[in-house]
Amino acid sequence: MSDELSQSPDAAGADRSWEERNPDIEREITIDEFQPKGTLTLTLIYFAIVVLMWIFMYFVEFAGNAPSIID
Amino acid sequence: MHIHKFEQFWIKLSYGLIAFFIATVIYGFVAMDLKVIGDSGTIDPQNLQDTPFGNPGVREIIKNGETEYEVYVQTIQFSFVPGTAQPIEVPANHRVTFYITSPDVLHGFDVVGTNLNTMTIPGQISKFTTIFPEAREYGIVCNEYCGPAHHVMEGKINVVPESEFDKSTLVE
Ligand SMILES: [Cu+2]
């Protein structure tokens, strides 16, 4: 971590923008060029876990838990 | 407002997830015929003695030419009557209808490890029907806090093979 980033906000640099504090980062991209594929993959994995847990909880633990109420 | 396409994708998946949850619940209650406890009448909790709850226990009835059983249970701080002092005994593979009410406070009637689970409410009759497919013992626990000894409130249902069912334990 650079000195700049490890300083507390009220130390030198608090009045400067993030870009001013990071002059070595030059390339700007548009929002659609930003492609967080790793984040997308993780969220899809979370989604799959939620769906599988729901199927297990509802169809196996709840509906499959005989004897059930039949009337 | 411009929304990033990944975010649009994720928002659509989230709506799809909600639709999927609702669809599975509808499917369960329409196609799989799942049932939950419904409204089954009220009773005066101070005067249970003149009702079948005054003589709680297992009754045999004939319904549509089939032998069925009715079980009347009172939940009282801190026991199931019957259930705690002596187990509720019913035969396997027959329809059993439970009628449960409480003369004192709110209790629960949860047959452990099954979907049989209801609140028992003073002034209300909880009713549900089931068929126990195999002879075995089931535990009952109270799962609504009902007072200082709630945690020890438990009982048993003894499901026996039909040939071993002792009809002398039936109540009139
Ligand atoms: Cu309780």
PDB file of C-alpha atoms and ligand atoms in Angstrom:
ATOM      1  CA  MET A   1       0.000   0.000   0.000  1.00  0.00           C
ATOM      2  CA  SER A   2       1.393   3.431  -0.883  1.00  0.00           C
ATOM      3  CA  ASP A   3       2.089   6.077   1.735  1.00  0.00           C
ATOM      4  CA  GLU A   4      -0.604   8.169   0.196  1.00  0.00           C
ATOM      5  CA  LEU A   5      -3.321   5.552   0.730  1.00  0.00           C
ATOM      6  CA  SER A   6      -2.244   4.509   4.188  1.00  0.00           C
ATOM      7  CA  GLN A   7      -2.532   8.037   5.565  1.00  0.00           C
ATOM      8  CA  SER A   8      -5.594   8.992   7.473  1.00  0.00           C
ATOM      9  CA  PRO A   9      -8.073  11.235   5.636  1.00  0.00           C
ATOM     10  CA  ASP A  10      -7.326  14.310   7.708  1.00  0.00           C
ATOM     11  CA  ALA A  11      -3.597  14.068   6.961  1.00  0.00           C
ATOM     12  CA  ALA A  12      -2.151  15.716   3.872  1.00  0.00           C
ATOM     13  CA  GLY A  13      -4.153  14.929   0.783  1.00  0.00           C
ATOM     14  CA  ALA A  14      -7.649  15.073   2.222  1.00  0.00           C
ATOM     15  CA  ASP A  15      -8.442  18.157   0.168  1.00  0.00           C
ATOM     16  CA  ARG A  16      -7.236  16.560  -3.080  1.00  0.00           C
ATOM     17  CA  SER A  17      -9.249  14.291  -5.354  1.00  0.00           C
ATOM     18  CA  TRP A  18      -8.539  10.611  -5.804  1.00  0.00           C
ATOM     19  CA  GLU A  19      -7.123  11.332  -9.269  1.00  0.00           C
ATOM     20  CA  GLU A  20      -4.788  13.981  -7.892  1.00  0.00           C
ATOM     21  CA  ARG A  21      -3.526  11.580  -5.283  1.00  0.00           C
ATOM     22  CA  ASN A  22      -2.989   8.854  -7.944  1.00  0.00           C
ATOM     23  CA  PRO A  23      -1.338  10.642 -10.859  1.00  0.00           C
ATOM     24  CA  ASP A  24       0.132   7.407 -12.214  1.00  0.00           C
ATOM     25  CA  ILE A  25      -3.343   6.118 -13.180  1.00  0.00           C
ATOM     26  CA  GLU A  26      -3.984   7.645 -16.576  1.00  0.00           C
ATOM     27  CA  ARG A  27      -6.439   5.615 -18.626  1.00  0.00           C
ATOM     28  CA  GLU A  28     -10.100   6.466 -18.256  1.00  0.00           C
ATOM     29  CA  ILE A  29     -12.722   4.016 -19.444  1.00  0.00           C
ATOM     30  CA  THR A  30     -16.446   4.394 -20.033  1.00  0.00           C
ATOM     31  CA  ILE A  31     -18.908   2.523 -17.886  1.00  0.00           C
ATOM     32  CA  ASP A  32     -19.548  -0.098 -20.579  1.00  0.00           C
ATOM     33  CA  GLU A  33     -15.853  -0.785 -20.985  1.00  0.00           C
ATOM     34  CA  PHE A  34     -15.769  -1.667 -17.318  1.00  0.00           C
ATOM     35  CA  GLN A  35     -16.394  -5.423 -17.291  1.00  0.00           C
ATOM     36  CA  PRO A  36     -16.138  -6.913 -13.798  1.00  0.00           C
ATOM     37  CA  LYS A  37     -16.332 -10.529 -14.948  1.00  0.00           C
ATOM     38  CA  GLY A  38     -15.023 -11.847 -11.654  1.00  0.00           C
ATOM     39  CA  THR A  39     -17.780 -10.087  -9.748  1.00  0.00           C
ATOM     40  CA  LEU A  40     -20.326 -11.379 -12.231  1.00  0.00           C
ATOM     41  CA  THR A  41     -19.036 -14.923 -11.790  1.00  0.00           C
ATOM     42  CA  LEU A  42     -19.240 -14.639  -8.012  1.00  0.00           C
ATOM     43  CA  THR A  43     -22.768 -13.248  -8.078  1.00  0.00           C
ATOM     44  CA  LEU A  44     -23.835 -16.060 -10.415  1.00  0.00           C
ATOM     45  CA  ILE A  45     -22.348 -18.597  -8.014  1.00  0.00           C
ATOM     46  CA  TYR A  46     -24.227 -16.966  -5.120  1.00  0.00           C
ATOM     47  CA  PHE A  47     -27.386 -17.034  -7.221  1.00  0.00           C
ATOM     48  CA  ALA A  48     -26.962 -20.732  -7.925  1.00  0.00           C
ATOM     49  CA  ILE A  49     -26.390 -21.427  -4.217  1.00  0.00           C
ATOM     50  CA  VAL A  50     -29.577 -19.539  -3.267  1.00  0.00           C
ATOM     51  CA  VAL A  51     -31.601 -21.449  -5.884  1.00  0.00           C
ATOM     52  CA  LEU A  52     -30.215 -24.831  -4.800  1.00  0.00           C
ATOM     53  CA  MET A  53     -30.770 -24.057  -1.102  1.00  0.00           C
ATOM     54  CA  TRP A  54     -34.345 -23.018  -1.838  1.00  0.00           C
ATOM     55  CA  ILE A  55     -35.031 -26.207  -3.807  1.00  0.00           C
ATOM     56  CA  PHE A  56     -33.566 -28.267  -0.992  1.00  0.00           C
ATOM     57  CA  MET A  57     -35.455 -26.384   1.721  1.00  0.00           C
ATOM     58  CA  TYR A  58     -38.809 -26.298  -0.037  1.00  0.00           C
ATOM     59  CA  PHE A  59     -39.046 -29.578  -1.942  1.00  0.00           C
ATOM     60  CA  VAL A  60     -36.944 -31.814   0.297  1.00  0.00           C
ATOM     61  CA  GLU A  61     -37.113 -30.408   3.817  1.00  0.00           C
ATOM     62  CA  PHE A  62     -40.668 -29.064   3.681  1.00  0.00           C
ATOM     63  CA  ALA A  63     -42.689 -30.899   1.023  1.00  0.00           C
ATOM     64  CA  GLY A  64     -40.819 -34.185   1.306  1.00  0.00           C
ATOM     65  CA  ASN A  65     -40.933 -34.374   5.078  1.00  0.00           C
ATOM     66  CA  ALA A  66     -43.646 -37.036   5.419  1.00  0.00           C
ATOM     67  CA  PRO A  67     -45.922 -37.569   7.232  1.00  0.00           C
ATOM     68  CA  SER A  68     -47.550 -34.355   6.092  1.00  0.00           C
ATOM     69  CA  ILE A  69     -50.875 -32.690   6.643  1.00  0.00           C
ATOM     70  CA  ILE A  70     -53.242 -34.186   4.074  1.00  0.00           C
ATOM     71  CA  ASP A  71     -56.444 -32.420   5.082  1.00  0.00           C
TER      72      ASP A  71
ATOM     73  CA  MET B   1     -30.233   6.772 -16.581  1.00  0.00           C
ATOM     74  CA  HIS B   2     -27.650   4.448 -18.046  1.00  0.00           C
ATOM     75  CA  ILE B   3     -27.405   1.130 -16.257  1.00  0.00           C
ATOM     76  CA  HIS B   4     -24.426  -1.098 -16.940  1.00  0.00           C
ATOM     77  CA  LYS B   5     -25.386  -4.244 -18.813  1.00  0.00           C
ATOM     78  CA  PHE B   6     -24.039  -6.493 -16.061  1.00  0.00           C
ATOM     79  CA  GLU B   7     -26.288  -4.701 -13.608  1.00  0.00           C
ATOM     80  CA  GLN B   8     -29.263  -4.978 -15.933  1.00  0.00           C
ATOM     81  CA  PHE B   9     -28.577  -8.707 -16.213  1.00  0.00           C
ATOM     82  CA  TRP B  10     -28.374  -9.040 -12.445  1.00  0.00           C
ATOM     83  CA  ILE B  11     -31.568  -7.068 -11.857  1.00  0.00           C
ATOM     84  CA  LYS B  12     -33.410  -9.336 -14.312  1.00  0.00           C
ATOM     85  CA  LEU B  13     -32.071 -12.437 -12.586  1.00  0.00           C
ATOM     86  CA  SER B  14     -33.221 -11.045  -9.237  1.00  0.00           C
ATOM     87  CA  TYR B  15     -36.760 -10.536 -10.518  1.00  0.00           C
ATOM     88  CA  GLY B  16     -36.578 -14.019 -11.989  1.00  0.00           C
ATOM     89  CA  LEU B  17     -35.585 -15.399  -8.583  1.00  0.00           C
ATOM     90  CA  ILE B  18     -38.632 -13.802  -6.931  1.00  0.00           C
ATOM     91  CA  ALA B  19     -40.875 -15.188  -9.682  1.00  0.00           C
ATOM     92  CA  PHE B  20     -39.282 -18.613  -9.200  1.00  0.00           C
ATOM     93  CA  PHE B  21     -39.921 -18.583  -5.425  1.00  0.00           C
ATOM     94  CA  ILE B  22     -43.565 -17.605  -5.902  1.00  0.00           C
ATOM     95  CA  ALA B  23     -43.979 -20.185  -8.682  1.00  0.00           C
ATOM     96  CA  THR B  24     -42.629 -23.013  -6.499  1.00  0.00           C
ATOM     97  CA  VAL B  25     -45.023 -22.086  -3.677  1.00  0.00           C
ATOM     98  CA  ILE B  26     -47.978 -22.010  -6.104  1.00  0.00           C
ATOM     99  CA  TYR B  27     -46.813 -25.299  -7.625  1.00  0.00           C
ATOM    100  CA  GLY B  28     -46.611 -26.856  -4.150  1.00  0.00           C
ATOM    101  CA  PHE B  29     -50.131 -25.889  -3.160  1.00  0.00           C
ATOM    102  CA  VAL B  30     -51.745 -26.593  -6.559  1.00  0.00           C
ATOM    103  CA  ALA B  31     -49.869 -29.538  -8.074  1.00  0.00           C
ATOM    104  CA  MET B  32     -48.263 -31.198  -5.050  1.00  0.00           C
ATOM    105  CA  ASP B  33     -51.355 -30.687  -2.888  1.00  0.00           C
ATOM    106  CA  LEU B  34     -49.499 -29.350   0.151  1.00  0.00           C
ATOM    107  CA  LYS B  35     -51.714 -28.349   3.052  1.00  0.00           C
ATOM    108  CA  VAL B  36     -51.305 -26.094   6.048  1.00  0.00           C
ATOM    109  CA  ILE B  37     -53.465 -25.558   9.105  1.00  0.00           C
ATOM    110  CA  GLY B  38     -56.561 -23.530   8.346  1.00  0.00           C
ATOM    111  CA  ASP B  39     -59.445 -22.118  10.317  1.00  0.00           C
ATOM    112  CA  SER B  40     -61.342 -24.923  12.022  1.00  0.00           C
ATOM    113  CA  GLY B  41     -63.667 -23.315  14.493  1.00  0.00           C
ATOM    114  CA  THR B  42     -63.704 -21.729  17.918  1.00  0.00           C
ATOM    115  CA  ILE B  43     -64.468 -23.077  21.380  1.00  0.00           C
ATOM    116  CA  ASP B  44     -64.908 -21.685  24.885  1.00  0.00           C
ATOM    117  CA  PRO B  45     -61.581 -22.496  26.569  1.00  0.00           C
ATOM    118  CA  GLN B  46     -63.182 -22.206  30.044  1.00  0.00           C
ATOM    119  CA  ASN B  47     -65.754 -24.908  29.322  1.00  0.00           C
ATOM    120  CA  LEU B  48     -63.927 -27.753  27.626  1.00  0.00           C
ATOM    121  CA  GLN B  49     -65.477 -30.368  29.922  1.00  0.00           C
ATOM    122  CA  ASP B  50     -68.720 -30.504  27.917  1.00  0.00           C
ATOM    123  CA  THR B  51     -66.874 -30.994  24.631  1.00  0.00           C
ATOM    124  CA  PRO B  52     -64.877 -33.974  23.337  1.00  0.00           C
ATOM    125  CA  PHE B  53     -61.818 -32.186  24.779  1.00  0.00           C
ATOM    126  CA  GLY B  54     -63.228 -32.882  28.258  1.00  0.00           C
ATOM    127  CA  ASN B  55     -62.439 -36.559  27.658  1.00  0.00           C
ATOM    128  CA  PRO B  56     -59.294 -36.273  25.570  1.00  0.00           C
ATOM    129  CA  GLY B  57     -57.796 -39.246  23.791  1.00  0.00           C
ATOM    130  CA  VAL B  58     -58.099 -41.371  20.661  1.00  0.00           C
ATOM    131  CA  ARG B  59     -61.518 -42.147  19.164  1.00  0.00           C
ATOM    132  CA  GLU B  60     -62.346 -44.566  16.387  1.00  0.00           C
ATOM    133  CA  ILE B  61     -64.820 -43.450  13.743  1.00  0.00           C
ATOM    134  CA  ILE B  62     -66.121 -44.881  10.504  1.00  0.00           C
ATOM    135  CA  LYS B  63     -66.042 -42.394   7.672  1.00  0.00           C
ATOM    136  CA  ASN B  64     -66.912 -43.297   4.074  1.00  0.00           C
ATOM    137  CA  GLY B  65     -66.695 -46.963   5.075  1.00  0.00           C
ATOM    138  CA  GLU B  66     -63.139 -46.604   6.344  1.00  0.00           C
ATOM    139  CA  THR B  67     -61.897 -46.816   9.902  1.00  0.00           C
ATOM    140  CA  GLU B  68     -60.365 -43.521  10.907  1.00  0.00           C
ATOM    141  CA  TYR B  69     -59.138 -42.094  14.159  1.00  0.00           C
ATOM    142  CA  GLU B  70     -59.702 -38.796  15.886  1.00  0.00           C
ATOM    143  CA  VAL B  71     -57.353 -37.563  18.580  1.00  0.00           C
ATOM    144  CA  TYR B  72     -58.470 -34.836  20.967  1.00  0.00           C
ATOM    145  CA  VAL B  73     -55.584 -33.203  22.775  1.00  0.00           C
ATOM    146  CA  GLN B  74     -55.451 -30.459  25.379  1.00  0.00           C
ATOM    147  CA  THR B  75     -52.209 -28.564  25.714  1.00  0.00           C
ATOM    148  CA  ILE B  76     -51.789 -27.454  29.305  1.00  0.00           C
ATOM    149  CA  GLN B  77     -48.838 -25.838  31.039  1.00  0.00           C
ATOM    150  CA  PHE B  78     -46.650 -27.964  30.712  1.00  0.00           C
ATOM    151  CA  SER B  79     -47.921 -31.164  29.139  1.00  0.00           C
ATOM    152  CA  PHE B  80     -49.904 -32.669  26.280  1.00  0.00           C
ATOM    153  CA  VAL B  81     -53.049 -34.477  27.461  1.00  0.00           C
ATOM    154  CA  PRO B  82     -52.742 -37.156  26.188  1.00  0.00           C
ATOM    155  CA  GLY B  83     -49.164 -37.350  24.972  1.00  0.00           C
ATOM    156  CA  THR B  84     -46.993 -36.558  27.957  1.00  0.00           C
ATOM    157  CA  ALA B  85     -48.197 -38.780  30.829  1.00  0.00           C
ATOM    158  CA  GLN B  86     -49.079 -41.551  28.393  1.00  0.00           C
ATOM    159  CA  PRO B  87     -48.231 -41.573  24.668  1.00  0.00           C
ATOM    160  CA  ILE B  88     -50.874 -41.015  21.998  1.00  0.00           C
ATOM    161  CA  GLU B  89     -51.231 -44.448  20.403  1.00  0.00           C
ATOM    162  CA  VAL B  90     -52.544 -44.730  16.837  1.00  0.00           C
ATOM    163  CA  PRO B  91     -52.214 -47.409  14.137  1.00  0.00           C
ATOM    164  CA  ALA B  92     -50.134 -46.928  10.997  1.00  0.00           C
ATOM    165  CA  ASN B  93     -51.762 -46.465   7.584  1.00  0.00           C
ATOM    166  CA  HIS B  94     -55.059 -45.020   8.801  1.00  0.00           C
ATOM    167  CA  ARG B  95     -56.284 -41.467   8.551  1.00  0.00           C
ATOM    168  CA  VAL B  96     -55.764 -39.733  11.884  1.00  0.00           C
ATOM    169  CA  THR B  97     -57.328 -36.337  12.562  1.00  0.00           C
ATOM    170  CA  PHE B  98     -55.939 -34.302  15.430  1.00  0.00           C
ATOM    171  CA  TYR B  99     -58.084 -31.749  17.251  1.00  0.00           C
ATOM    172  CA  ILE B 100     -56.003 -29.671  19.604  1.00  0.00           C
ATOM    173  CA  THR B 101     -56.897 -26.775  21.842  1.00  0.00           C
ATOM    174  CA  SER B 102     -55.588 -25.056  24.924  1.00  0.00           C
ATOM    175  CA  PRO B 103     -57.451 -24.108  28.113  1.00  0.00           C
ATOM    176  CA  ASP B 104     -54.702 -21.822  29.381  1.00  0.00           C
ATOM    177  CA  VAL B 105     -52.132 -20.106  27.165  1.00  0.00           C
ATOM    178  CA  LEU B 106     -50.696 -20.334  23.666  1.00  0.00           C
ATOM    179  CA  HIS B 107     -48.770 -23.548  23.015  1.00  0.00           C
ATOM    180  CA  GLY B 108     -47.312 -25.350  20.034  1.00  0.00           C
ATOM    181  CA  PHE B 109     -47.818 -28.924  18.866  1.00  0.00           C
ATOM    182  CA  ASP B 110     -44.882 -29.948  16.705  1.00  0.00           C
ATOM    183  CA  VAL B 111     -44.410 -33.579  15.713  1.00  0.00           C
ATOM    184  CA  VAL B 112     -40.637 -33.654  15.485  1.00  0.00           C
ATOM    185  CA  GLY B 113     -39.108 -34.341  12.082  1.00  0.00           C
ATOM    186  CA  THR B 114     -42.415 -34.047  10.187  1.00  0.00           C
ATOM    187  CA  ASN B 115     -44.578 -31.351   8.657  1.00  0.00           C
ATOM    188  CA  LEU B 116     -47.151 -31.791  11.413  1.00  0.00           C
ATOM    189  CA  ASN B 117     -46.927 -28.559  13.324  1.00  0.00           C
ATOM    190  CA  THR B 118     -49.542 -26.186  14.653  1.00  0.00           C
ATOM    191  CA  MET B 119     -50.097 -23.487  17.217  1.00  0.00           C
ATOM    192  CA  THR B 120     -52.660 -24.369  19.849  1.00  0.00           C
ATOM    193  CA  ILE B 121     -54.585 -21.305  20.864  1.00  0.00           C
ATOM    194  CA  PRO B 122     -57.097 -20.845  23.700  1.00  0.00           C
ATOM    195  CA  GLY B 123     -60.504 -20.471  22.062  1.00  0.00           C
ATOM    196  CA  GLN B 124     -59.420 -22.019  18.773  1.00  0.00           C
ATOM    197  CA  ILE B 125     -59.457 -25.613  17.576  1.00  0.00           C
ATOM    198  CA  SER B 126     -56.410 -26.662  15.582  1.00  0.00           C
ATOM    199  CA  LYS B 127     -57.313 -29.510  13.257  1.00  0.00           C
ATOM    200  CA  PHE B 128     -55.208 -31.499  10.826  1.00  0.00           C
ATOM    201  CA  THR B 129     -55.357 -34.938   9.264  1.00  0.00           C
ATOM    202  CA  THR B 130     -52.447 -37.186   8.428  1.00  0.00           C
ATOM    203  CA  ILE B 131     -51.548 -40.801   7.785  1.00  0.00           C
ATOM    204  CA  PHE B 132     -48.517 -42.227   9.561  1.00  0.00           C
ATOM    205  CA  PRO B 133     -46.949 -44.534   6.985  1.00  0.00           C
ATOM    206  CA  GLU B 134     -44.848 -46.647   9.340  1.00  0.00           C
ATOM    207  CA  ALA B 135     -44.903 -47.923  12.883  1.00  0.00           C
ATOM    208  CA  ARG B 136     -42.488 -45.879  14.944  1.00  0.00           C
ATOM    209  CA  GLU B 137     -42.360 -43.435  17.771  1.00  0.00           C
ATOM    210  CA  TYR B 138     -42.597 -39.691  17.182  1.00  0.00           C
ATOM    211  CA  GLY B 139     -41.759 -36.963  19.645  1.00  0.00           C
ATOM    212  CA  ILE B 140     -44.013 -33.959  20.215  1.00  0.00           C
ATOM    213  CA  VAL B 141     -42.624 -30.662  21.429  1.00  0.00           C
ATOM    214  CA  CYS B 142     -44.216 -27.375  22.365  1.00  0.00           C
ATOM    215  CA  ASN B 143     -42.659 -24.767  20.105  1.00  0.00           C
ATOM    216  CA  GLU B 144     -44.388 -21.631  21.386  1.00  0.00           C
ATOM    217  CA  TYR B 145     -43.072 -20.167  24.611  1.00  0.00           C
ATOM    218  CA  CYS B 146     -45.779 -20.893  27.191  1.00  0.00           C
ATOM    219  CA  GLY B 147     -44.172 -20.278  30.564  1.00  0.00           C
ATOM    220  CA  PRO B 148     -41.281 -21.174  32.841  1.00  0.00           C
ATOM    221  CA  ALA B 149     -41.300 -24.943  32.126  1.00  0.00           C
ATOM    222  CA  HIS B 150     -41.894 -24.602  28.386  1.00  0.00           C
ATOM    223  CA  HIS B 151     -38.556 -26.208  27.628  1.00  0.00           C
ATOM    224  CA  VAL B 152     -39.581 -29.488  29.271  1.00  0.00           C
ATOM    225  CA  MET B 153     -43.014 -29.667  27.604  1.00  0.00           C
ATOM    226  CA  GLU B 154     -42.901 -32.726  25.387  1.00  0.00           C
ATOM    227  CA  GLY B 155     -44.840 -35.858  24.558  1.00  0.00           C
ATOM    228  CA  LYS B 156     -44.928 -38.920  22.358  1.00  0.00           C
ATOM    229  CA  ILE B 157     -46.975 -40.403  19.559  1.00  0.00           C
ATOM    230  CA  ASN B 158     -46.667 -44.151  19.348  1.00  0.00           C
ATOM    231  CA  VAL B 159     -47.555 -45.391  15.868  1.00  0.00           C
ATOM    232  CA  VAL B 160     -48.070 -49.159  16.063  1.00  0.00           C
ATOM    233  CA  PRO B 161     -48.778 -51.772  13.358  1.00  0.00           C
ATOM    234  CA  GLU B 162     -52.508 -52.207  12.893  1.00  0.00           C
ATOM    235  CA  SER B 163     -52.372 -55.785  14.235  1.00  0.00           C
ATOM    236  CA  GLU B 164     -50.866 -54.551  17.511  1.00  0.00           C
ATOM    237  CA  PHE B 165     -53.251 -51.656  18.034  1.00  0.00           C
ATOM    238  CA  ASP B 166     -54.917 -51.968  21.421  1.00  0.00           C
ATOM    239  CA  LYS B 167     -58.486 -50.725  21.103  1.00  0.00           C
ATOM    240  CA  SER B 168     -59.017 -50.827  24.864  1.00  0.00           C
ATOM    241  CA  THR B 169     -57.139 -47.518  25.059  1.00  0.00           C
ATOM    242  CA  LEU B 170     -59.777 -45.762  22.944  1.00  0.00           C
ATOM    243  CA  VAL B 171     -62.061 -43.249  24.614  1.00  0.00           C
ATOM    244  CA  GLU B 172     -65.778 -42.922  23.966  1.00  0.00           C
TER     245      GLU B 172
HETATM  246 CU    CU C   1     -44.420 -24.160  25.460  1.00  0.00          CU
END
